[in-house]
C-alpha atoms as an extended CHARMM CRD file, in Angstrom:
* protein
*
       162  EXT
         1         1  MET       CA            -12.7690000000        0.5410000000       -7.3290000000  PROA      1               0.0000000000
         2         2  GLU       CA            -11.0850000000        3.5850000000       -5.9770000000  PROA      2               0.0000000000
         3         3  LYS       CA             -8.9340000000        6.0480000000       -7.8930000000  PROA      3               0.0000000000
         4         4  ILE       CA             -5.4330000000        6.0800000000       -6.5880000000  PROA      4               0.0000000000
         5         5  ILE       CA             -5.0980000000        9.7800000000       -6.2220000000  PROA      5               0.0000000000
         6         6  ASN       CA             -8.0000000000        9.6010000000       -3.5930000000  PROA      6               0.0000000000
         7         7  VAL       CA             -6.4170000000        6.6450000000       -1.7130000000  PROA      7               0.0000000000
         8         8  ALA       CA             -3.1170000000        8.6190000000       -1.5860000000  PROA      8               0.0000000000
         9         9  GLN       CA             -4.8040000000       11.7090000000       -0.2120000000  PROA      9               0.0000000000
        10        10  TYR       CA             -6.6310000000        9.7260000000        2.4220000000  PROA      10              0.0000000000
        11        11  ILE       CA             -3.2070000000        8.0670000000        3.4470000000  PROA      11              0.0000000000
        12        12  PHE       CA             -1.7630000000       11.3650000000        3.6450000000  PROA      12              0.0000000000
        13        13  ARG       CA             -4.4340000000       12.9220000000        5.7350000000  PROA      13              0.0000000000
        14        14  GLU       CA             -4.7970000000        9.9690000000        7.9740000000  PROA      14              0.0000000000
        15        15  TYR       CA             -1.2280000000        9.4620000000        8.5590000000  PROA      15              0.0000000000
        16        16  ARG       CA             -0.9330000000       13.1220000000        9.7480000000  PROA      16              0.0000000000
        17        17  ARG       CA             -3.8630000000       12.6800000000       12.1700000000  PROA      17              0.0000000000
        18        18  VAL       CA             -2.7210000000        9.7200000000       13.5430000000  PROA      18              0.0000000000
        19        19  THR       CA              1.2650000000       10.6410000000       13.7710000000  PROA      19              0.0000000000
        20        20  GLY       CA              1.0570000000       14.4990000000       13.9170000000  PROA      20              0.0000000000
        21        21  GLU       CA              3.5580000000       14.2830000000       11.0720000000  PROA      21              0.0000000000
        22        22  VAL       CA              3.5320000000       15.0610000000        7.3920000000  PROA      22              0.0000000000
        23        23  ILE       CA              4.2060000000       11.7790000000        5.5910000000  PROA      23              0.0000000000
        24        24  ASP       CA              7.2880000000       11.7020000000        3.2580000000  PROA      24              0.0000000000
        25        25  GLU       CA              6.8460000000       10.8710000000       -0.3370000000  PROA      25              0.0000000000
        26        26  MET       CA              8.6910000000        7.5790000000       -0.1070000000  PROA      26              0.0000000000
        27        27  LYS       CA              6.6630000000        6.3140000000        2.6970000000  PROA      27              0.0000000000
        28        28  LEU       CA              3.5710000000        7.4440000000        0.9250000000  PROA      28              0.0000000000
        29        29  HSD       CA              4.1900000000        5.2250000000       -2.0900000000  PROA      29              0.0000000000
        30        30  LYS       CA              5.2050000000        2.4390000000        0.0290000000  PROA      30              0.0000000000
        31        31  LEU       CA              1.8300000000        2.5540000000        2.1090000000  PROA      31              0.0000000000
        32        32  LEU       CA              0.0590000000        2.7230000000       -1.1280000000  PROA      32              0.0000000000
        33        33  TYR       CA              1.5940000000       -0.3100000000       -2.5460000000  PROA      33              0.0000000000
        34        34  PHE       CA              0.9380000000       -2.1120000000        0.9680000000  PROA      34              0.0000000000
        35        35  ALA       CA             -2.7740000000       -0.9860000000        0.7650000000  PROA      35              0.0000000000
        36        36  GLN       CA             -3.0440000000       -2.4720000000       -2.5080000000  PROA      36              0.0000000000
        37        37  ARG       CA             -1.3640000000       -5.8850000000       -1.5570000000  PROA      37              0.0000000000
        38        38  GLU       CA             -3.5720000000       -5.8520000000        1.7090000000  PROA      38              0.0000000000
        39        39  SER       CA             -6.6670000000       -5.4030000000       -0.3090000000  PROA      39              0.0000000000
        40        40  LEU       CA             -5.6620000000       -8.4190000000       -2.6100000000  PROA      40              0.0000000000
        41        41  ALA       CA             -5.2930000000      -10.3970000000        0.4600000000  PROA      41              0.0000000000
        42        42  ILE       CA             -8.6080000000       -9.6460000000        2.1600000000  PROA      42              0.0000000000
        43        43  THR       CA            -10.9040000000       -9.4150000000       -0.8020000000  PROA      43              0.0000000000
        44        44  ASN       CA             -8.8240000000      -10.6610000000       -3.6450000000  PROA      44              0.0000000000
        45        45  THR       CA             -9.6810000000       -7.5740000000       -5.5540000000  PROA      45              0.0000000000
        46        46  PRO       CA             -7.6290000000       -4.3950000000       -5.9430000000  PROA      46              0.0000000000
        47        47  LEU       CA             -8.3070000000       -1.4680000000       -3.8280000000  PROA      47              0.0000000000
        48        48  PHE       CA             -7.6820000000        1.2150000000       -6.6360000000  PROA      48              0.0000000000
        49        49  GLU       CA             -6.8620000000        1.9600000000      -10.2410000000  PROA      49              0.0000000000
        50        50  GLY       CA             -3.3180000000        2.7470000000      -10.8030000000  PROA      50              0.0000000000
        51        51  GLU       CA              0.2500000000        1.3590000000      -11.4250000000  PROA      51              0.0000000000
        52        52  PHE       CA              3.3680000000        1.0380000000       -9.6700000000  PROA      52              0.0000000000
        53        53  GLU       CA              6.9690000000        1.0450000000      -11.3750000000  PROA      53              0.0000000000
        54        54  GLY       CA              9.8330000000       -0.5950000000      -10.0190000000  PROA      54              0.0000000000
        55        55  TRP       CA             11.9750000000        2.0220000000       -8.9400000000  PROA      55              0.0000000000
        56        56  LYS       CA             15.1900000000        1.4630000000       -7.3490000000  PROA      56              0.0000000000
        57        57  TYR       CA             13.8180000000        2.1370000000       -3.7310000000  PROA      57              0.0000000000
        58        58  GLY       CA             10.5990000000        0.2380000000       -4.2720000000  PROA      58              0.0000000000
        59        59  PRO       CA              7.2340000000        0.5370000000       -5.7920000000  PROA      59              0.0000000000
        60        60  VAL       CA              6.5760000000        3.9980000000       -7.0650000000  PROA      60              0.0000000000
        61        61  CYS       CA              3.1220000000        5.4760000000       -8.7230000000  PROA      61              0.0000000000
        62        62  LYS       CA              4.1680000000        8.1670000000      -11.3790000000  PROA      62              0.0000000000
        63        63  GLU       CA              0.8010000000        9.7070000000      -11.0690000000  PROA      63              0.0000000000
        64        64  ILE       CA              1.1560000000       10.4090000000       -7.3500000000  PROA      64              0.0000000000
        65        65  ARG       CA              4.8370000000       11.5710000000       -7.6320000000  PROA      65              0.0000000000
        66        66  ASN       CA              3.6810000000       14.1310000000      -10.1130000000  PROA      66              0.0000000000
        67        67  SER       CA              0.7120000000       15.2850000000       -7.7310000000  PROA      67              0.0000000000
        68        68  ILE       CA              2.2610000000       15.4890000000       -4.1580000000  PROA      68              0.0000000000
        69        69  THR       CA              2.7450000000       18.7310000000       -2.3860000000  PROA      69              0.0000000000
        70        70  PRO       CA              3.4930000000       19.5770000000        1.2450000000  PROA      70              0.0000000000
        71        71  ASP       CA             -0.0860000000       20.0880000000        1.7470000000  PROA      71              0.0000000000
        72        72  GLY       CA             -1.3850000000       16.8730000000        0.1470000000  PROA      72              0.0000000000
        73        73  ILE       CA             -2.1980000000       15.5870000000       -3.1350000000  PROA      73              0.0000000000
        74        74  ILE       CA             -3.4390000000       17.8140000000       -6.0260000000  PROA      74              0.0000000000
        75        75  ASP       CA             -6.1380000000       16.8420000000       -8.3580000000  PROA      75              0.0000000000
        76        76  VAL       CA             -8.0740000000       14.8690000000       -5.9990000000  PROA      76              0.0000000000
        77        77  VAL       CA            -11.3460000000       13.9190000000       -7.4020000000  PROA      77              0.0000000000
        78        78  GLY       CA            -13.5240000000       12.5510000000       -4.3620000000  PROA      78              0.0000000000
        79        79  GLU       CA            -13.6370000000       10.5490000000       -1.0100000000  PROA      79              0.0000000000
        80        80  VAL       CA            -12.9270000000        6.9260000000       -0.5140000000  PROA      80              0.0000000000
        81        81  SER       CA            -15.3050000000        4.2070000000        0.5420000000  PROA      81              0.0000000000
        82        82  ASP       CA            -15.4040000000        3.2640000000        4.0930000000  PROA      82              0.0000000000
        83        83  GLU       CA            -14.1980000000       -0.3660000000        3.0090000000  PROA      83              0.0000000000
        84        84  CYS       CA            -11.0440000000        1.3220000000        1.6690000000  PROA      84              0.0000000000
        85        85  LYS       CA            -10.6370000000        3.5550000000        4.8460000000  PROA      85              0.0000000000
        86        86  TYR       CA            -10.6210000000        0.2960000000        6.6860000000  PROA      86              0.0000000000
        87        87  ILE       CA             -7.9440000000       -1.2290000000        4.8080000000  PROA      87              0.0000000000
        88        88  VAL       CA             -5.8710000000        1.8760000000        4.7550000000  PROA      88              0.0000000000
        89        89  ASN       CA             -6.1530000000        2.3850000000        8.4440000000  PROA      89              0.0000000000
        90        90  ASN       CA             -4.9420000000       -1.2070000000        9.1850000000  PROA      90              0.0000000000
        91        91  VAL       CA             -1.9250000000       -0.6470000000        6.7930000000  PROA      91              0.0000000000
        92        92  ILE       CA             -1.0910000000        2.6490000000        8.5000000000  PROA      92              0.0000000000
        93        93  LEU       CA             -1.1890000000        0.9870000000       11.8320000000  PROA      93              0.0000000000
        94        94  GLU       CA              0.9300000000       -1.8820000000       10.6190000000  PROA      94              0.0000000000
        95        95  TYR       CA              3.5670000000       -0.1350000000        8.6990000000  PROA      95              0.0000000000
        96        96  GLY       CA              3.1660000000        3.8140000000        9.4860000000  PROA      96              0.0000000000
        97        97  SER       CA              5.4690000000        3.6480000000       12.5330000000  PROA      97              0.0000000000
        98        98  LEU       CA              8.4340000000        2.1750000000       10.4010000000  PROA      98              0.0000000000
        99        99  ALA       CA             10.9180000000        4.2050000000        8.7250000000  PROA      99              0.0000000000
       100       100  SER       CA             10.6010000000        4.9010000000        4.9940000000  PROA      100             0.0000000000
       101       101  TRP       CA             13.9220000000        3.1040000000        4.3660000000  PROA      101             0.0000000000
       102       102  LYS       CA             12.8310000000        0.2150000000        6.4140000000  PROA      102             0.0000000000
       103       103  LEU       CA              9.6110000000       -0.0460000000        4.1650000000  PROA      103             0.0000000000
       104       104  SER       CA             11.7670000000        0.0320000000        1.1190000000  PROA      104             0.0000000000
       105       105  GLN       CA             13.5690000000       -2.7020000000        2.1860000000  PROA      105             0.0000000000
       106       106  LEU       CA             10.5620000000       -4.6120000000        2.8810000000  PROA      106             0.0000000000
       107       107  SER       CA              9.3160000000       -3.8830000000       -0.4570000000  PROA      107             0.0000000000
       108       108  HSD       CA             12.3820000000       -5.2770000000       -2.1240000000  PROA      108             0.0000000000
       109       109  LYS       CA             11.4540000000       -8.6200000000       -0.8710000000  PROA      109             0.0000000000
       110       110  GLU       CA              8.2680000000       -8.6640000000       -2.8100000000  PROA      110             0.0000000000
       111       111  LEU       CA              7.9940000000      -10.6940000000       -5.9690000000  PROA      111             0.0000000000
       112       112  SER       CA              6.3090000000       -7.9500000000       -7.9550000000  PROA      112             0.0000000000
       113       113  TRP       CA              9.1250000000       -5.5060000000       -7.2630000000  PROA      113             0.0000000000
       114       114  LYS       CA             11.6770000000       -8.0900000000       -8.0120000000  PROA      114             0.0000000000
       115       115  ASN       CA             10.1360000000       -9.0440000000      -11.3190000000  PROA      115             0.0000000000
       116       116  ALA       CA              9.7950000000       -5.5620000000      -12.5430000000  PROA      116             0.0000000000
       117       117  ARG       CA             13.6880000000       -4.9500000000      -11.7240000000  PROA      117             0.0000000000
       118       118  ILE       CA             14.6930000000       -8.2430000000      -13.8350000000  PROA      118             0.0000000000
       119       119  GLY       CA             17.6500000000       -7.1580000000      -16.1220000000  PROA      119             0.0000000000
       120       120  LEU       CA             18.3540000000       -4.0550000000      -14.3820000000  PROA      120             0.0000000000
       121       121  LYS       CA             21.6900000000       -3.4330000000      -12.1900000000  PROA      121             0.0000000000
       122       122  GLU       CA             21.3040000000       -2.7330000000       -8.3990000000  PROA      122             0.0000000000
       123       123  GLY       CA             20.8220000000        1.1370000000       -8.1030000000  PROA      123             0.0000000000
       124       124  GLU       CA             19.3250000000        1.5500000000      -11.5090000000  PROA      124             0.0000000000
       125       125  ASN       CA             16.2450000000        3.4980000000      -11.4160000000  PROA      125             0.0000000000
       126       126  GLY       CA             13.8310000000        1.3000000000      -13.4560000000  PROA      126             0.0000000000
       127       127  SER       CA             10.4900000000        2.0140000000      -14.8770000000  PROA      127             0.0000000000
       128       128  ARG       CA              9.0210000000       -1.2270000000      -15.7010000000  PROA      128             0.0000000000
       129       129  LYS       CA              5.3870000000       -1.7280000000      -14.2770000000  PROA      129             0.0000000000
       130       130  LEU       CA              4.7970000000       -4.1520000000      -11.3570000000  PROA      130             0.0000000000
       131       131  ASN       CA              2.4850000000       -6.6740000000      -12.5570000000  PROA      131             0.0000000000
       132       132  LEU       CA             -1.0120000000       -7.0220000000      -10.8090000000  PROA      132             0.0000000000
       133       133  GLU       CA             -0.9430000000      -10.7570000000      -10.7240000000  PROA      133             0.0000000000
       134       134  ASP       CA              2.7150000000      -10.7150000000       -9.1440000000  PROA      134             0.0000000000
       135       135  ILE       CA              1.2280000000       -8.3290000000       -6.3850000000  PROA      135             0.0000000000
       136       136  ARG       CA             -1.5850000000      -10.9000000000       -6.0400000000  PROA      136             0.0000000000
       137       137  GLU       CA              1.1390000000      -13.4920000000       -5.2840000000  PROA      137             0.0000000000
       138       138  ASP       CA              2.7550000000      -11.3930000000       -2.7640000000  PROA      138             0.0000000000
       139       139  ALA       CA             -0.7670000000      -10.9260000000       -1.2560000000  PROA      139             0.0000000000
       140       140  LYS       CA             -0.9230000000      -14.7820000000       -0.6160000000  PROA      140             0.0000000000
       141       141  LYS       CA              1.8350000000      -14.5200000000        1.8850000000  PROA      141             0.0000000000
       142       142  VAL       CA              0.5040000000      -11.8830000000        3.8560000000  PROA      142             0.0000000000
       143       143  ARG       CA             -1.5680000000      -12.7460000000        7.2690000000  PROA      143             0.0000000000
       144       144  PRO       CA             -3.7280000000       -9.6490000000        7.5270000000  PROA      144             0.0000000000
       145       145  TYR       CA             -4.6120000000       -8.1580000000       10.8870000000  PROA      145             0.0000000000
       146       146  ASP       CA             -7.7210000000       -6.3460000000       12.1400000000  PROA      146             0.0000000000
       147       147  TYR       CA             -6.7920000000       -3.6060000000       14.4180000000  PROA      147             0.0000000000
       148       148  VAL       CA            -10.4110000000       -3.0450000000       15.1530000000  PROA      148             0.0000000000
       149       149  TRP       CA            -11.0050000000       -6.4790000000       16.4050000000  PROA      149             0.0000000000
       150       150  ASP       CA             -7.2810000000       -7.0270000000       17.5610000000  PROA      150             0.0000000000
       151       151  MET       CA             -6.9920000000      -10.2510000000       15.8160000000  PROA      151             0.0000000000
       152       152  TYR       CA             -5.8660000000      -11.8170000000       12.5460000000  PROA      152             0.0000000000
       153       153  TYR       CA             -8.5250000000      -12.4660000000        9.8860000000  PROA      153             0.0000000000
       154       154  ASP       CA             -8.0910000000      -16.2770000000       10.1130000000  PROA      154             0.0000000000
       155       155  GLU       CA             -9.2120000000      -16.1830000000       13.8020000000  PROA      155             0.0000000000
       156       156  PHE       CA            -12.3490000000      -14.9530000000       13.0350000000  PROA      156             0.0000000000
       157       157  GLU       CA            -14.9900000000      -17.9080000000       13.0930000000  PROA      157             0.0000000000
       158       158  ASP       CA            -16.7190000000      -18.4830000000       10.0210000000  PROA      158             0.0000000000
       159       159  GLU       CA            -20.3980000000      -17.7270000000       10.3170000000  PROA      159             0.0000000000
       160       160  VAL       CA            -22.6040000000      -19.9000000000        8.7280000000  PROA      160             0.0000000000
       161       161  VAL       CA            -25.8090000000      -18.4310000000        7.2240000000  PROA      161             0.0000000000
       162       162  GLU       CA            -28.8000000000      -20.6160000000        6.6110000000  PROA      162             0.0000000000
């Protein structure tokens, strides 16, 4: 399992490579969340260790919030795996062109965020953790797309190995 700090740095670098722009903090948090959800949808396992809080604008990771600079993420401890790069690259291609506020709106539809917000007023910051099992439920409604093969995962023919 990856370290969230390393995944955040990979997103930071890859987003800049793909778009030519520096990612803003809100978009980084949302892409991290969607990468975790995508990993659960594809592999049924979390992509990284780390927690999100139900902030008023969507899921936020405090560890990343305290580590982001205009040049990247501080305290990065290593590279990410090829599988992680593959998942993150698909997430960047799927969601990276959307404005941060649009990603925030999408994250507000997620069960995990809604459950972390129970009892809070609209606009209240909130700091309750998103439950991994709730993110797993969110992942069940995702139809993952493979940008390398240009098709949905469920369109691949199952290969029988004897």
